[in-house]
Amino acid sequence: MVTAARPAHLFALDPDRAYPVLARADGVHVWDTAGNRYLDAIAGIAVTNIGYGRREVADAIAEQAAKLPFAVGNIFANEPAIRLARIVSEITPGDLDWVHFCTGGSEAVEIALKLARQYHVERGEPGRDHIVSRWISYHGATLGGLSVGGSVLRRRKYEPMLVANTPHVRGPYEYRCPWPETHPDCGPAAAAEVEEAIVRAGPDRVAAFIAEPVVASVGGAIQPQPDYFERVREICDRYGVLLIVDEVVTGFGRTGTNFAIEHYGVVPDILVMGKGISGGYAPLAAVAVRDHVHAVFADQHVPFEHIFTFGGNPVSSAAGLAVLDIWRRERLVENAARLGPAFAAALEPLREFPFVGDIRTIGLMAGIEFVADQATKEPFPPARRVGAMVREAGLRNGVVTYPGSGMADGTRGDIISLYPPLTFTQEHLDDLSTRLVGAFRDVAPQLRSGA
Ligand code: PLP
């Protein structure tokens, strides 16, 4: 039985929801203060990839906090940050060799956007002040991140305050393909929209194009056609536009490669990462840039006009070092790749439910999309809050899932996402399958009434 509290003074997000209070965690499980155990099938939220309860990470944090807890980034460097930058540059593709740290994914997106802009300013092209991005995407909660983000629902209350120069295009979405006439070979059509947006804005006005290689929480593991990013890379090169990929969710092995963009054989100019880099043990995120981007600053001896107080924090960096040590030692990327097919198989029984429209997976990342009608793919009315309904049923069945909405047409469409820890085993997958079937059975009577 889930017990939950509405805590006084803590400004929790939803004033109407009673939040289970988490007390502790170990391995792939979390416990609330009432003693209920949950299988954490979202790894925090694609964060605790190495699992909970890793003593060596806690020790590394304590040691660094005692030795040097802080160093301000515009006066000092520090050893953990220097070491971590080297490791990140080793595991990122190509010549993404220069790494700047911050404390969260939204900050990292802001840094990427500012870096792209300043790169062009320093190269003598100050007219480049547009960032092209995609609908059905998420790039963080700051006003900059929301501006390039493509969730109608998350943007709508802030719309008047968002940055104007951010034209959005449609991205690949196999289940609801925007280009049915060319489907399933719609890579060229999807990439052509990027080119059209660049040309419309003015080719000398666009600083960058930003995209998630695999769309995470607002889409539910939506994957591009195999040739999409290759085409986008070519278009960006043709117009001198930087390619930014947001790997905040997909980075550090989630999809079975170090970074998801590796599936598509291109190297972005800027790669944004967060979450799994510190496994949730400390706030940490980063931006890696290619040699040619860094060279514009280095060769002209101009500083990047930016600082966050906690960027490159030694304690967070020490956490990152300890986490990535485990991540490499235990070959967790390989585990995600190896377990991917078994993960997909564990979700197969869910297809028997008439409200399941699509199940998409890549590595240990999944989206399950709900529909009122499987034949027409008609979504449920948003007021039914189907994703949240399934999340609550999951909690009652001892499993944590993550709802998302709006992918069908901006305001309609429901999914739950799954991001199990990369330490998952077959036994965990079996348990996950049983608990999800239990949760889906719970909501089935309510959803039988369709739209
Ligand atoms: N980018 C993507 C793809 C994300 O999914 C998120 C958060 O979920 C962010 C950026 C923002 O990261 P944060 O919540 O750490 O600020």
Tab-separated table of N, CA and C in Angstrom, residues 130-134 165-170 189-209 235 239 241:
chain	number	residue	atom	x	y	z
A	130	HIS	N	19.977	32.695	-34.959
A	130	HIS	CA	18.847	31.768	-34.924
A	130	HIS	C	19.335	30.369	-34.538
A	131	ILE	N	18.519	29.670	-33.790
A	131	ILE	CA	18.776	28.243	-33.516
A	131	ILE	C	17.574	27.465	-34.044
A	132	VAL	N	17.814	26.576	-34.986
A	132	VAL	CA	16.724	25.730	-35.497
A	132	VAL	C	16.616	24.507	-34.584
A	133	SER	N	15.372	24.146	-34.259
A	133	SER	CA	15.181	22.979	-33.392
A	133	SER	C	13.938	22.223	-33.860
A	134	ARG	N	13.492	21.254	-33.059
A	134	ARG	CA	12.405	20.386	-33.532
A	134	ARG	C	11.227	20.362	-32.564
A	165	ASN	N	14.035	33.755	-31.937
A	165	ASN	CA	14.748	33.256	-33.130
A	165	ASN	C	14.988	31.751	-33.090
A	166	THR	N	13.907	31.011	-32.895
A	166	THR	CA	14.072	29.564	-32.765
A	166	THR	C	13.037	28.815	-33.619
A	167	PRO	N	13.198	28.873	-34.946
A	167	PRO	CA	12.246	28.148	-35.792
A	167	PRO	C	12.280	26.646	-35.511
A	168	HIS	N	11.096	26.043	-35.463
A	168	HIS	CA	10.992	24.602	-35.183
A	168	HIS	C	10.591	23.836	-36.444
A	169	VAL	N	11.161	22.652	-36.596
A	169	VAL	CA	10.771	21.772	-37.699
A	169	VAL	C	10.226	20.462	-37.125
A	170	ARG	N	9.590	19.684	-37.978
A	170	ARG	CA	9.117	18.371	-37.533
A	170	ARG	C	10.261	17.364	-37.626
A	189	ALA	N	13.008	13.440	-46.389
A	189	ALA	CA	11.949	14.450	-46.181
A	189	ALA	C	12.145	15.156	-44.841
A	190	ALA	N	12.501	14.382	-43.811
A	190	ALA	CA	12.697	14.976	-42.488
A	190	ALA	C	13.899	15.919	-42.500
A	191	ALA	N	14.975	15.500	-43.154
A	191	ALA	CA	16.164	16.354	-43.217
A	191	ALA	C	15.894	17.597	-44.054
A	192	ALA	N	15.067	17.445	-45.104
A	192	ALA	CA	14.760	18.588	-45.969
A	192	ALA	C	14.082	19.708	-45.179
A	193	GLU	N	13.311	19.350	-44.155
A	193	GLU	CA	12.664	20.399	-43.347
A	193	GLU	C	13.697	21.245	-42.604
A	194	VAL	N	14.796	20.606	-42.228
A	194	VAL	CA	15.864	21.346	-41.544
A	194	VAL	C	16.452	22.362	-42.527
A	195	GLU	N	16.705	21.889	-43.738
A	195	GLU	CA	17.283	22.779	-44.747
A	195	GLU	C	16.325	23.938	-45.062
A	196	GLU	N	15.044	23.601	-45.204
A	196	GLU	CA	14.064	24.658	-45.514
A	196	GLU	C	14.041	25.726	-44.416
A	197	ALA	N	14.115	25.279	-43.166
A	197	ALA	CA	14.083	26.237	-42.042
A	197	ALA	C	15.318	27.129	-42.066
A	198	ILE	N	16.456	26.540	-42.423
A	198	ILE	CA	17.696	27.337	-42.497
A	198	ILE	C	17.580	28.370	-43.615
A	199	VAL	N	17.085	27.928	-44.747
A	199	VAL	CA	16.971	28.839	-45.900
A	199	VAL	C	15.957	29.942	-45.597
A	200	ARG	N	14.836	29.554	-44.960
A	200	ARG	CA	13.798	30.541	-44.634
A	200	ARG	C	14.334	31.613	-43.666
A	201	ALA	N	15.086	31.169	-42.662
A	201	ALA	CA	15.627	32.136	-41.693
A	201	ALA	C	16.707	33.003	-42.341
A	202	GLY	N	17.318	32.465	-43.386
A	202	GLY	CA	18.469	33.118	-44.026
A	202	GLY	C	19.692	32.310	-43.642
A	203	PRO	N	20.352	31.702	-44.636
A	203	PRO	CA	21.465	30.794	-44.326
A	203	PRO	C	22.576	31.453	-43.505
A	204	ASP	N	22.689	32.786	-43.626
A	204	ASP	CA	23.736	33.447	-42.833
A	204	ASP	C	23.194	33.962	-41.495
A	205	ARG	N	21.976	33.500	-41.140
A	205	ARG	CA	21.383	33.930	-39.874
A	205	ARG	C	21.313	32.800	-38.841
A	206	VAL	N	21.663	31.574	-39.268
A	206	VAL	CA	21.455	30.429	-38.368
A	206	VAL	C	22.777	30.012	-37.714
A	207	ALA	N	22.759	29.955	-36.383
A	207	ALA	CA	23.961	29.572	-35.633
A	207	ALA	C	24.058	28.062	-35.486
A	208	ALA	N	22.916	27.407	-35.218
A	208	ALA	CA	22.989	25.975	-34.917
A	208	ALA	C	21.644	25.303	-35.126
A	209	PHE	N	21.708	23.992	-35.254
A	209	PHE	CA	20.530	23.130	-35.213
A	209	PHE	C	20.711	22.217	-34.014
A	235	ILE	N	23.760	18.970	-44.370
A	235	ILE	CA	23.061	20.257	-44.537
A	235	ILE	C	23.712	21.312	-43.644
A	239	TYR	N	25.709	24.939	-44.868
A	239	TYR	CA	25.315	26.309	-44.518
A	239	TYR	C	26.125	26.879	-43.354
A	241	VAL	N	26.318	25.822	-40.356
A	241	VAL	CA	25.498	25.778	-39.137
A	241	VAL	C	26.060	24.687	-38.215
